[in-house]
């Protein structure tokens, strides 16, 4: 992470949105940060891990988002300023506690940052988590740029302490992963003092069931909300720019506000349109709308994600401004209901409603030229990745059994086993059941949804009596720890006859190689005893547990074949550390693997392994190895039946 986060107050520096959020937390006197990695939110915690922790704060990678949320909440209940950060899907994991904590609230400032991913660049869904904040009835802020990302985070701690409620900051990929100019403020050295009072201002304050029960805590929450609305009314993040006699107004939130400012400039209509930028949108500041809307007959709402603010405004306006025409994403839609917005879309929407012609400029031309430069390509696992070995061995094992097998995937680098091949053109069909050939590791997974879901789906398939083929589930080490202990227990308890593969590469690799309990180190690099996956699986009651080396294809395949034959739940743990981490630690030397052309018959079997370091000359029908990326993992040597792949030494 960039060291500019540590520059002194008053400096203007270029910060990624996630770094800006981390800096904002330092400026607020952060005392605890807990998170589980998830793109596009991971760099918030990573930045705080890398920082020298002025004044001291605890920082950890927790085992999942619910645990992280609870760790942060616990710190807040004893008065500390605490933060947790996660991606959109991560909030679903934390949801149980997230929805209940506002009943009674918090003591020290508690900030929950969720980075949504409109357009699903990195995620399994476009889920708009602002709906969760509205549903939990807590304040929600949404930055328009990196400066606001920092400033809002700093202010959110104070808002949380005034209201005694968690405060939600909703970021999006274009804020979290883009960089912008940020003016730094002073880092708060002072820390909140720690104390505990179980009847703090309310009987049984931190116990929803404590007399007189959850209803009274919900009533308390509603007593706090008007105060939250007042804060939103005078928040510096809500800016009202009235144009006298304007009949049209634009209300824009989050990154949509930045796009809107650019669009208004481009269309040259700033003098015709009143503008309300909402950064602190929940509770909706009714007073600002009361100032914006009189005399306005057309309101355009610009927001990233679902029509969350639009629906709040519609419900507010139907009483007081019932002739107002509202344009947004639901009725009179001028934005698509999915995908992300951008300046181009906002410009088109404003031009459509205001009937203002768009004069094309050099940006349009540049955008078109840029499209030509982008070469479409398939996603691929890394050269020498242990998952390539696991999937090859699984394919070989499954081929020994007849039928239409189902391999349920999960979330991690290995999910690429379900991405398919760019070159394949899929023809969907209406057959109820159909078997497809698996020609590459990128076609082996049949279902992928969210972390931990694959094993549950597999259980449903076998328990309902699916007998057309074998049923398999696949998950990584971090996912196993994050989400799968209850699911394995369930498989044992209900005796599900399936095979579960745990691809143990020792890192939470996909989100940037964060350590997890299987790595044996903490976020700060302190040594811990390695989490014993096999021991835990056995302790949960699985009788058939085996451990294979993902780089020993024949043995791995044999153990999988045995597991597929065994009755009841069987687990095979495939070990093989992430090659990127191995190469970083051991420094990649010269490549020791090559193809002896005279022996190569052009069968392409090595290509089907899916390693990006294996290349093939279609004209000469000869395979070759890209020595720049090859890690000498030996997999292609094991796969080649002609003995054409040669190695010096024993490989890695
Ligand atoms: S040895 Fe073969 S499979 Fe392994 S990284 Fe090199 S080219 Fe890829
Ligand atoms: S598997 Fe062996 S023989 Fe077949 S293309 Fe690859 S190197 Fe050549």
PDB file of C-alpha atoms in Angstrom, residues 290-558:
ATOM      1  CA  UNK A 290     -38.469  21.291   0.740  1.00  0.00           C
ATOM      2  CA  UNK A 291     -36.026  23.965  -0.376  1.00  0.00           C
ATOM      3  CA  UNK A 292     -35.230  22.304  -3.711  1.00  0.00           C
ATOM      4  CA  UNK A 293     -38.630  21.308  -5.024  1.00  0.00           C
ATOM      5  CA  UNK A 294     -41.015  24.311  -4.861  1.00  0.00           C
ATOM      6  CA  UNK A 295     -41.456  25.573  -8.440  1.00  0.00           C
ATOM      7  CA  UNK A 296     -39.709  22.520  -9.883  1.00  0.00           C
ATOM      8  CA  UNK A 297     -41.782  20.330 -12.204  1.00  0.00           C
ATOM      9  CA  UNK A 298     -39.050  17.890 -13.283  1.00  0.00           C
ATOM     10  CA  UNK A 299     -36.608  16.080 -11.015  1.00  0.00           C
ATOM     11  CA  UNK A 300     -33.873  13.799 -12.349  1.00  0.00           C
ATOM     12  CA  UNK A 301     -32.315  11.436  -9.825  1.00  0.00           C
ATOM     13  CA  UNK A 302     -28.827  10.131 -10.487  1.00  0.00           C
ATOM     14  CA  UNK A 303     -27.566   7.295  -8.325  1.00  0.00           C
ATOM     15  CA  UNK A 304     -25.393   4.216  -8.735  1.00  0.00           C
ATOM     16  CA  UNK A 305     -27.222   0.931  -8.189  1.00  0.00           C
ATOM     17  CA  UNK A 306     -30.901   0.447  -7.427  1.00  0.00           C
ATOM     18  CA  UNK A 307     -33.418   3.310  -7.265  1.00  0.00           C
ATOM     19  CA  UNK A 308     -32.936   3.584  -3.505  1.00  0.00           C
ATOM     20  CA  UNK A 309     -32.960   7.365  -3.143  1.00  0.00           C
ATOM     21  CA  UNK A 310     -35.476   7.621  -5.958  1.00  0.00           C
ATOM     22  CA  UNK A 311     -37.981   5.497  -4.046  1.00  0.00           C
ATOM     23  CA  UNK A 312     -37.401   7.453  -0.833  1.00  0.00           C
ATOM     24  CA  UNK A 313     -37.922  10.723  -2.717  1.00  0.00           C
ATOM     25  CA  UNK A 314     -41.021   9.404  -4.509  1.00  0.00           C
ATOM     26  CA  UNK A 315     -42.581   8.462  -1.209  1.00  0.00           C
ATOM     27  CA  UNK A 316     -41.720  11.880   0.261  1.00  0.00           C
ATOM     28  CA  UNK A 317     -42.916  13.806  -2.812  1.00  0.00           C
ATOM     29  CA  UNK A 318     -46.283  12.109  -3.254  1.00  0.00           C
ATOM     30  CA  UNK A 319     -47.736  14.140  -0.390  1.00  0.00           C
ATOM     31  CA  UNK A 320     -46.156  17.536  -0.901  1.00  0.00           C
ATOM     32  CA  UNK A 321     -45.135  17.658  -4.553  1.00  0.00           C
ATOM     33  CA  UNK A 322     -47.530  15.270  -6.219  1.00  0.00           C
ATOM     34  CA  UNK A 323     -47.331  16.864  -9.672  1.00  0.00           C
ATOM     35  CA  UNK A 324     -43.552  16.472  -9.774  1.00  0.00           C
ATOM     36  CA  UNK A 325     -42.262  14.359 -12.681  1.00  0.00           C
ATOM     37  CA  UNK A 326     -39.440  12.199 -11.367  1.00  0.00           C
ATOM     38  CA  UNK A 327     -36.968  10.598 -13.778  1.00  0.00           C
ATOM     39  CA  UNK A 328     -34.598   7.900 -12.615  1.00  0.00           C
ATOM     40  CA  UNK A 329     -34.512   4.130 -12.772  1.00  0.00           C
ATOM     41  CA  UNK A 330     -38.011   2.941 -11.886  1.00  0.00           C
ATOM     42  CA  UNK A 331     -40.795   4.973 -13.546  1.00  0.00           C
ATOM     43  CA  UNK A 332     -39.870   7.395 -16.338  1.00  0.00           C
ATOM     44  CA  UNK A 333     -36.595   5.557 -16.443  1.00  0.00           C
ATOM     45  CA  UNK A 334     -33.710   7.328 -18.107  1.00  0.00           C
ATOM     46  CA  UNK A 335     -31.079   4.957 -16.713  1.00  0.00           C
ATOM     47  CA  UNK A 336     -30.817   1.195 -17.218  1.00  0.00           C
ATOM     48  CA  UNK A 337     -31.850  -0.821 -14.135  1.00  0.00           C
ATOM     49  CA  UNK A 338     -28.586  -2.794 -14.175  1.00  0.00           C
ATOM     50  CA  UNK A 339     -24.940  -2.102 -14.930  1.00  0.00           C
ATOM     51  CA  UNK A 340     -23.116   0.986 -13.727  1.00  0.00           C
ATOM     52  CA  UNK A 341     -23.716   4.568 -14.675  1.00  0.00           C
ATOM     53  CA  UNK A 342     -21.048   6.899 -16.027  1.00  0.00           C
ATOM     54  CA  UNK A 343     -20.714  10.443 -17.288  1.00  0.00           C
ATOM     55  CA  UNK A 344     -21.826   9.416 -20.755  1.00  0.00           C
ATOM     56  CA  UNK A 345     -25.068   7.858 -19.483  1.00  0.00           C
ATOM     57  CA  UNK A 346     -25.798  10.801 -17.203  1.00  0.00           C
ATOM     58  CA  UNK A 347     -25.156  13.244 -20.048  1.00  0.00           C
ATOM     59  CA  UNK A 348     -27.522  11.318 -22.290  1.00  0.00           C
ATOM     60  CA  UNK A 349     -30.201  11.175 -19.589  1.00  0.00           C
ATOM     61  CA  UNK A 350     -30.001  14.916 -18.908  1.00  0.00           C
ATOM     62  CA  UNK A 351     -29.996  15.662 -22.613  1.00  0.00           C
ATOM     63  CA  UNK A 352     -33.052  13.440 -23.148  1.00  0.00           C
ATOM     64  CA  UNK A 353     -35.102  15.040 -20.375  1.00  0.00           C
ATOM     65  CA  UNK A 354     -33.970  18.600 -21.037  1.00  0.00           C
ATOM     66  CA  UNK A 355     -33.993  18.152 -24.822  1.00  0.00           C
ATOM     67  CA  UNK A 356     -30.487  19.537 -24.970  1.00  0.00           C
ATOM     68  CA  UNK A 357     -28.282  18.426 -27.828  1.00  0.00           C
ATOM     69  CA  UNK A 358     -24.976  16.742 -26.931  1.00  0.00           C
ATOM     70  CA  UNK A 359     -22.074  18.219 -28.834  1.00  0.00           C
ATOM     71  CA  UNK A 360     -19.616  15.389 -29.267  1.00  0.00           C
ATOM     72  CA  UNK A 361     -16.101  16.232 -28.208  1.00  0.00           C
ATOM     73  CA  UNK A 362     -12.684  14.630 -28.152  1.00  0.00           C
ATOM     74  CA  UNK A 363     -13.676  12.424 -25.198  1.00  0.00           C
ATOM     75  CA  UNK A 364     -16.145  10.473 -27.351  1.00  0.00           C
ATOM     76  CA  UNK A 365     -13.520   9.912 -29.971  1.00  0.00           C
ATOM     77  CA  UNK A 366     -10.931   8.852 -27.386  1.00  0.00           C
ATOM     78  CA  UNK A 367     -13.420   6.437 -25.843  1.00  0.00           C
ATOM     79  CA  UNK A 368     -14.066   4.823 -29.207  1.00  0.00           C
ATOM     80  CA  UNK A 369     -10.347   4.522 -29.919  1.00  0.00           C
ATOM     81  CA  UNK A 370      -9.809   2.982 -26.500  1.00  0.00           C
ATOM     82  CA  UNK A 371     -12.377   0.272 -27.214  1.00  0.00           C
ATOM     83  CA  UNK A 372     -10.357  -0.814 -30.240  1.00  0.00           C
ATOM     84  CA  UNK A 373      -7.247  -1.181 -28.113  1.00  0.00           C
ATOM     85  CA  UNK A 374      -8.823  -3.576 -25.637  1.00  0.00           C
ATOM     86  CA  UNK A 375      -8.265  -7.169 -26.694  1.00  0.00           C
ATOM     87  CA  UNK A 376     -10.863  -9.607 -25.384  1.00  0.00           C
ATOM     88  CA  UNK A 377      -9.299 -12.587 -23.633  1.00  0.00           C
ATOM     89  CA  UNK A 378     -10.245 -15.473 -21.401  1.00  0.00           C
ATOM     90  CA  UNK A 379      -9.496 -15.452 -17.730  1.00  0.00           C
ATOM     91  CA  UNK A 380      -6.813 -17.953 -16.736  1.00  0.00           C
ATOM     92  CA  UNK A 381      -5.306 -19.427 -13.610  1.00  0.00           C
ATOM     93  CA  UNK A 382      -1.637 -18.591 -13.064  1.00  0.00           C
ATOM     94  CA  UNK A 383       1.167 -20.635 -14.560  1.00  0.00           C
ATOM     95  CA  UNK A 384       1.829 -23.589 -12.300  1.00  0.00           C
ATOM     96  CA  UNK A 385      -1.251 -22.949 -10.135  1.00  0.00           C
ATOM     97  CA  UNK A 386      -2.033 -25.904  -7.883  1.00  0.00           C
ATOM     98  CA  UNK A 387      -5.701 -25.670  -8.877  1.00  0.00           C
ATOM     99  CA  UNK A 388      -4.688 -26.758 -12.400  1.00  0.00           C
ATOM    100  CA  UNK A 389      -3.386 -29.985 -10.901  1.00  0.00           C
ATOM    101  CA  UNK A 390      -6.479 -30.441  -8.725  1.00  0.00           C
ATOM    102  CA  UNK A 391      -8.836 -29.950 -11.660  1.00  0.00           C
ATOM    103  CA  UNK A 392      -6.852 -32.202 -13.961  1.00  0.00           C
ATOM    104  CA  UNK A 393      -6.863 -34.948 -11.327  1.00  0.00           C
ATOM    105  CA  UNK A 394     -10.585 -34.444 -10.704  1.00  0.00           C
ATOM    106  CA  UNK A 395     -11.333 -34.696 -14.419  1.00  0.00           C
ATOM    107  CA  UNK A 396      -9.358 -37.941 -14.620  1.00  0.00           C
ATOM    108  CA  UNK A 397     -11.124 -39.378 -11.553  1.00  0.00           C
ATOM    109  CA  UNK A 398     -14.603 -38.461 -12.793  1.00  0.00           C
ATOM    110  CA  UNK A 399     -13.938 -40.054 -16.169  1.00  0.00           C
ATOM    111  CA  UNK A 400     -13.760 -43.411 -14.383  1.00  0.00           C
ATOM    112  CA  UNK A 401     -17.475 -43.167 -13.558  1.00  0.00           C
ATOM    113  CA  UNK A 402     -20.361 -43.074 -16.007  1.00  0.00           C
ATOM    114  CA  UNK A 403     -23.028 -40.394 -15.831  1.00  0.00           C
ATOM    115  CA  UNK A 404     -23.702 -36.689 -15.769  1.00  0.00           C
ATOM    116  CA  UNK A 405     -21.602 -35.549 -12.814  1.00  0.00           C
ATOM    117  CA  UNK A 406     -22.201 -32.271 -11.021  1.00  0.00           C
ATOM    118  CA  UNK A 407     -19.242 -30.295  -9.703  1.00  0.00           C
ATOM    119  CA  UNK A 408     -20.395 -27.469  -7.444  1.00  0.00           C
ATOM    120  CA  UNK A 409     -17.894 -24.647  -7.268  1.00  0.00           C
ATOM    121  CA  UNK A 410     -17.297 -21.843  -4.846  1.00  0.00           C
ATOM    122  CA  UNK A 411     -15.643 -18.434  -4.586  1.00  0.00           C
ATOM    123  CA  UNK A 412     -11.893 -17.979  -4.908  1.00  0.00           C
ATOM    124  CA  UNK A 413      -9.249 -18.193  -7.664  1.00  0.00           C
ATOM    125  CA  UNK A 414     -10.500 -21.699  -8.364  1.00  0.00           C
ATOM    126  CA  UNK A 415     -13.894 -20.303  -9.422  1.00  0.00           C
ATOM    127  CA  UNK A 416     -12.192 -19.783 -12.790  1.00  0.00           C
ATOM    128  CA  UNK A 417     -12.879 -23.481 -13.223  1.00  0.00           C
ATOM    129  CA  UNK A 418     -16.378 -22.368 -14.165  1.00  0.00           C
ATOM    130  CA  UNK A 419     -15.585 -19.352 -16.331  1.00  0.00           C
ATOM    131  CA  UNK A 420     -15.640 -21.343 -19.563  1.00  0.00           C
ATOM    132  CA  UNK A 421     -13.449 -20.710 -22.555  1.00  0.00           C
ATOM    133  CA  UNK A 422     -13.659 -17.437 -24.397  1.00  0.00           C
ATOM    134  CA  UNK A 423     -13.561 -19.273 -27.710  1.00  0.00           C
ATOM    135  CA  UNK A 424     -16.441 -21.604 -26.886  1.00  0.00           C
ATOM    136  CA  UNK A 425     -19.773 -20.520 -28.186  1.00  0.00           C
ATOM    137  CA  UNK A 426     -22.381 -21.965 -25.875  1.00  0.00           C
ATOM    138  CA  UNK A 427     -25.680 -22.991 -27.393  1.00  0.00           C
ATOM    139  CA  UNK A 428     -28.223 -23.167 -24.557  1.00  0.00           C
ATOM    140  CA  UNK A 429     -30.894 -25.805 -24.998  1.00  0.00           C
ATOM    141  CA  UNK A 430     -34.004 -27.033 -23.242  1.00  0.00           C
ATOM    142  CA  UNK A 431     -32.938 -30.576 -22.440  1.00  0.00           C
ATOM    143  CA  UNK A 432     -33.815 -31.367 -18.816  1.00  0.00           C
ATOM    144  CA  UNK A 433     -30.525 -33.134 -18.277  1.00  0.00           C
ATOM    145  CA  UNK A 434     -27.497 -33.154 -20.546  1.00  0.00           C
ATOM    146  CA  UNK A 435     -23.867 -34.097 -20.162  1.00  0.00           C
ATOM    147  CA  UNK A 436     -21.186 -31.830 -21.620  1.00  0.00           C
ATOM    148  CA  UNK A 437     -17.588 -32.732 -22.336  1.00  0.00           C
ATOM    149  CA  UNK A 438     -15.037 -31.104 -20.060  1.00  0.00           C
ATOM    150  CA  UNK A 439     -12.201 -30.131 -22.367  1.00  0.00           C
ATOM    151  CA  UNK A 440     -10.335 -27.848 -19.999  1.00  0.00           C
ATOM    152  CA  UNK A 441     -10.089 -26.954 -16.311  1.00  0.00           C
ATOM    153  CA  UNK A 442     -12.086 -23.829 -17.120  1.00  0.00           C
ATOM    154  CA  UNK A 443     -15.157 -25.937 -17.831  1.00  0.00           C
ATOM    155  CA  UNK A 444     -15.136 -28.270 -14.860  1.00  0.00           C
ATOM    156  CA  UNK A 445     -17.345 -26.361 -12.401  1.00  0.00           C
ATOM    157  CA  UNK A 446     -21.077 -26.518 -12.996  1.00  0.00           C
ATOM    158  CA  UNK A 447     -22.464 -24.197 -10.299  1.00  0.00           C
ATOM    159  CA  UNK A 448     -20.974 -21.118  -8.631  1.00  0.00           C
ATOM    160  CA  UNK A 449     -22.831 -18.660  -6.427  1.00  0.00           C
ATOM    161  CA  UNK A 450     -21.357 -17.332  -3.195  1.00  0.00           C
ATOM    162  CA  UNK A 451     -18.837 -18.270  -0.524  1.00  0.00           C
ATOM    163  CA  UNK A 452     -19.657 -21.649   0.916  1.00  0.00           C
ATOM    164  CA  UNK A 453     -22.703 -22.323  -1.243  1.00  0.00           C
ATOM    165  CA  UNK A 454     -21.322 -25.231  -3.283  1.00  0.00           C
ATOM    166  CA  UNK A 455     -21.300 -27.833  -0.535  1.00  0.00           C
ATOM    167  CA  UNK A 456     -24.868 -27.005   0.479  1.00  0.00           C
ATOM    168  CA  UNK A 457     -26.058 -27.307  -3.123  1.00  0.00           C
ATOM    169  CA  UNK A 458     -24.287 -30.645  -3.407  1.00  0.00           C
ATOM    170  CA  UNK A 459     -26.118 -31.900  -0.325  1.00  0.00           C
ATOM    171  CA  UNK A 460     -29.473 -30.905  -1.772  1.00  0.00           C
ATOM    172  CA  UNK A 461     -28.651 -32.738  -4.988  1.00  0.00           C
ATOM    173  CA  UNK A 462     -27.759 -36.014  -3.280  1.00  0.00           C
ATOM    174  CA  UNK A 463     -30.428 -35.837  -0.589  1.00  0.00           C
ATOM    175  CA  UNK A 464     -33.189 -35.474  -3.153  1.00  0.00           C
ATOM    176  CA  UNK A 465     -31.864 -38.581  -4.868  1.00  0.00           C
ATOM    177  CA  UNK A 466     -29.895 -37.351  -7.898  1.00  0.00           C
ATOM    178  CA  UNK A 467     -28.305 -40.488  -9.294  1.00  0.00           C
ATOM    179  CA  UNK A 468     -27.401 -39.520 -12.835  1.00  0.00           C
ATOM    180  CA  UNK A 469     -23.782 -39.103 -11.836  1.00  0.00           C
ATOM    181  CA  UNK A 470     -21.403 -38.234  -9.033  1.00  0.00           C
ATOM    182  CA  UNK A 471     -21.883 -35.115  -6.936  1.00  0.00           C
ATOM    183  CA  UNK A 472     -18.831 -33.101  -5.946  1.00  0.00           C
ATOM    184  CA  UNK A 473     -18.249 -29.785  -4.179  1.00  0.00           C
ATOM    185  CA  UNK A 474     -15.055 -27.729  -4.335  1.00  0.00           C
ATOM    186  CA  UNK A 475     -13.893 -24.903  -2.050  1.00  0.00           C
ATOM    187  CA  UNK A 476     -10.628 -23.295  -0.976  1.00  0.00           C
ATOM    188  CA  UNK A 477      -8.967 -23.170   2.435  1.00  0.00           C
ATOM    189  CA  UNK A 478     -10.095 -19.637   3.236  1.00  0.00           C
ATOM    190  CA  UNK A 479     -13.642 -20.354   2.096  1.00  0.00           C
ATOM    191  CA  UNK A 480     -13.692 -23.522   4.175  1.00  0.00           C
ATOM    192  CA  UNK A 481     -12.798 -21.525   7.291  1.00  0.00           C
ATOM    193  CA  UNK A 482     -15.077 -18.623   6.318  1.00  0.00           C
ATOM    194  CA  UNK A 483     -18.273 -20.480   5.593  1.00  0.00           C
ATOM    195  CA  UNK A 484     -18.135 -24.239   5.488  1.00  0.00           C
ATOM    196  CA  UNK A 485     -17.807 -25.684   8.974  1.00  0.00           C
ATOM    197  CA  UNK A 486     -21.610 -25.770   9.519  1.00  0.00           C
ATOM    198  CA  UNK A 487     -22.100 -27.206   6.037  1.00  0.00           C
ATOM    199  CA  UNK A 488     -19.593 -30.042   6.589  1.00  0.00           C
ATOM    200  CA  UNK A 489     -21.256 -30.758   9.939  1.00  0.00           C
ATOM    201  CA  UNK A 490     -24.600 -30.883   8.163  1.00  0.00           C
ATOM    202  CA  UNK A 491     -23.265 -33.310   5.556  1.00  0.00           C
ATOM    203  CA  UNK A 492     -22.056 -35.605   8.345  1.00  0.00           C
ATOM    204  CA  UNK A 493     -25.198 -35.226  10.432  1.00  0.00           C
ATOM    205  CA  UNK A 494     -27.475 -36.013   7.498  1.00  0.00           C
ATOM    206  CA  UNK A 495     -25.061 -38.467   5.852  1.00  0.00           C
ATOM    207  CA  UNK A 496     -24.833 -36.850   2.430  1.00  0.00           C
ATOM    208  CA  UNK A 497     -23.133 -39.168  -0.033  1.00  0.00           C
ATOM    209  CA  UNK A 498     -20.844 -36.724  -1.805  1.00  0.00           C
ATOM    210  CA  UNK A 499     -17.213 -35.811  -2.322  1.00  0.00           C
ATOM    211  CA  UNK A 500     -15.884 -32.500  -1.070  1.00  0.00           C
ATOM    212  CA  UNK A 501     -12.526 -31.215  -2.306  1.00  0.00           C
ATOM    213  CA  UNK A 502     -10.721 -28.571  -0.287  1.00  0.00           C
ATOM    214  CA  UNK A 503      -8.160 -26.812  -2.473  1.00  0.00           C
ATOM    215  CA  UNK A 504      -5.693 -25.666   0.141  1.00  0.00           C
ATOM    216  CA  UNK A 505      -3.251 -23.129  -1.297  1.00  0.00           C
ATOM    217  CA  UNK A 506      -2.610 -21.557   2.127  1.00  0.00           C
ATOM    218  CA  UNK A 507      -3.680 -18.011   1.191  1.00  0.00           C
ATOM    219  CA  UNK A 508      -6.761 -15.937   0.531  1.00  0.00           C
ATOM    220  CA  UNK A 509      -5.207 -15.543  -2.869  1.00  0.00           C
ATOM    221  CA  UNK A 510      -7.870 -14.079  -5.102  1.00  0.00           C
ATOM    222  CA  UNK A 511      -8.284 -10.882  -3.122  1.00  0.00           C
ATOM    223  CA  UNK A 512      -4.543 -10.218  -2.903  1.00  0.00           C
ATOM    224  CA  UNK A 513      -2.915 -12.988  -0.846  1.00  0.00           C
ATOM    225  CA  UNK A 514      -4.145 -12.036   2.566  1.00  0.00           C
ATOM    226  CA  UNK A 515      -3.203 -14.542   5.267  1.00  0.00           C
ATOM    227  CA  UNK A 516      -5.857 -16.687   6.905  1.00  0.00           C
ATOM    228  CA  UNK A 517      -5.632 -19.211   9.747  1.00  0.00           C
ATOM    229  CA  UNK A 518      -4.380 -21.855   7.268  1.00  0.00           C
ATOM    230  CA  UNK A 519      -1.434 -19.607   6.359  1.00  0.00           C
ATOM    231  CA  UNK A 520      -0.011 -19.679   9.854  1.00  0.00           C
ATOM    232  CA  UNK A 521       0.486 -15.902  10.127  1.00  0.00           C
ATOM    233  CA  UNK A 522      -1.740 -13.006  11.182  1.00  0.00           C
ATOM    234  CA  UNK A 523      -2.438  -9.790   9.292  1.00  0.00           C
ATOM    235  CA  UNK A 524       0.656  -8.300  10.930  1.00  0.00           C
ATOM    236  CA  UNK A 525       2.845 -11.282  10.076  1.00  0.00           C
ATOM    237  CA  UNK A 526       2.900 -12.778  13.579  1.00  0.00           C
ATOM    238  CA  UNK A 527       3.362 -16.552  13.556  1.00  0.00           C
ATOM    239  CA  UNK A 528       0.416 -18.729  14.522  1.00  0.00           C
ATOM    240  CA  UNK A 529      -0.061 -22.467  14.520  1.00  0.00           C
ATOM    241  CA  UNK A 530      -1.426 -23.504  11.121  1.00  0.00           C
ATOM    242  CA  UNK A 531      -5.127 -24.218  11.124  1.00  0.00           C
ATOM    243  CA  UNK A 532      -5.364 -27.997  10.769  1.00  0.00           C
ATOM    244  CA  UNK A 533      -7.967 -28.434   8.029  1.00  0.00           C
ATOM    245  CA  UNK A 534      -7.814 -32.232   8.043  1.00  0.00           C
ATOM    246  CA  UNK A 535      -8.028 -32.335  11.838  1.00  0.00           C
ATOM    247  CA  UNK A 536     -11.065 -30.064  11.829  1.00  0.00           C
ATOM    248  CA  UNK A 537     -12.802 -32.056   9.090  1.00  0.00           C
ATOM    249  CA  UNK A 538     -12.224 -35.260  11.072  1.00  0.00           C
ATOM    250  CA  UNK A 539     -13.366 -33.570  14.281  1.00  0.00           C
ATOM    251  CA  UNK A 540     -16.591 -32.611  12.512  1.00  0.00           C
ATOM    252  CA  UNK A 541     -17.180 -36.309  11.969  1.00  0.00           C
ATOM    253  CA  UNK A 542     -16.026 -37.012   8.394  1.00  0.00           C
ATOM    254  CA  UNK A 543     -14.646 -40.553   8.317  1.00  0.00           C
ATOM    255  CA  UNK A 544     -13.137 -40.567   4.824  1.00  0.00           C
ATOM    256  CA  UNK A 545     -10.523 -37.839   4.791  1.00  0.00           C
ATOM    257  CA  UNK A 546      -7.413 -37.914   2.641  1.00  0.00           C
ATOM    258  CA  UNK A 547      -4.670 -35.447   1.853  1.00  0.00           C
ATOM    259  CA  UNK A 548      -3.150 -35.218  -1.605  1.00  0.00           C
ATOM    260  CA  UNK A 549      -0.393 -33.177  -3.190  1.00  0.00           C
ATOM    261  CA  UNK A 550      -2.059 -31.220  -5.997  1.00  0.00           C
ATOM    262  CA  UNK A 551       1.182 -31.544  -8.006  1.00  0.00           C
ATOM    263  CA  UNK A 552       1.153 -35.361  -7.904  1.00  0.00           C
ATOM    264  CA  UNK A 553      -1.546 -35.980 -10.472  1.00  0.00           C
ATOM    265  CA  UNK A 554      -1.730 -39.777 -10.395  1.00  0.00           C
ATOM    266  CA  UNK A 555      -1.926 -39.975  -6.608  1.00  0.00           C
ATOM    267  CA  UNK A 556      -4.376 -37.077  -6.333  1.00  0.00           C
ATOM    268  CA  UNK A 557      -6.602 -38.670  -8.940  1.00  0.00           C
ATOM    269  CA  UNK A 558      -6.434 -42.058  -7.199  1.00  0.00           C
TER     270      UNK A 558
END
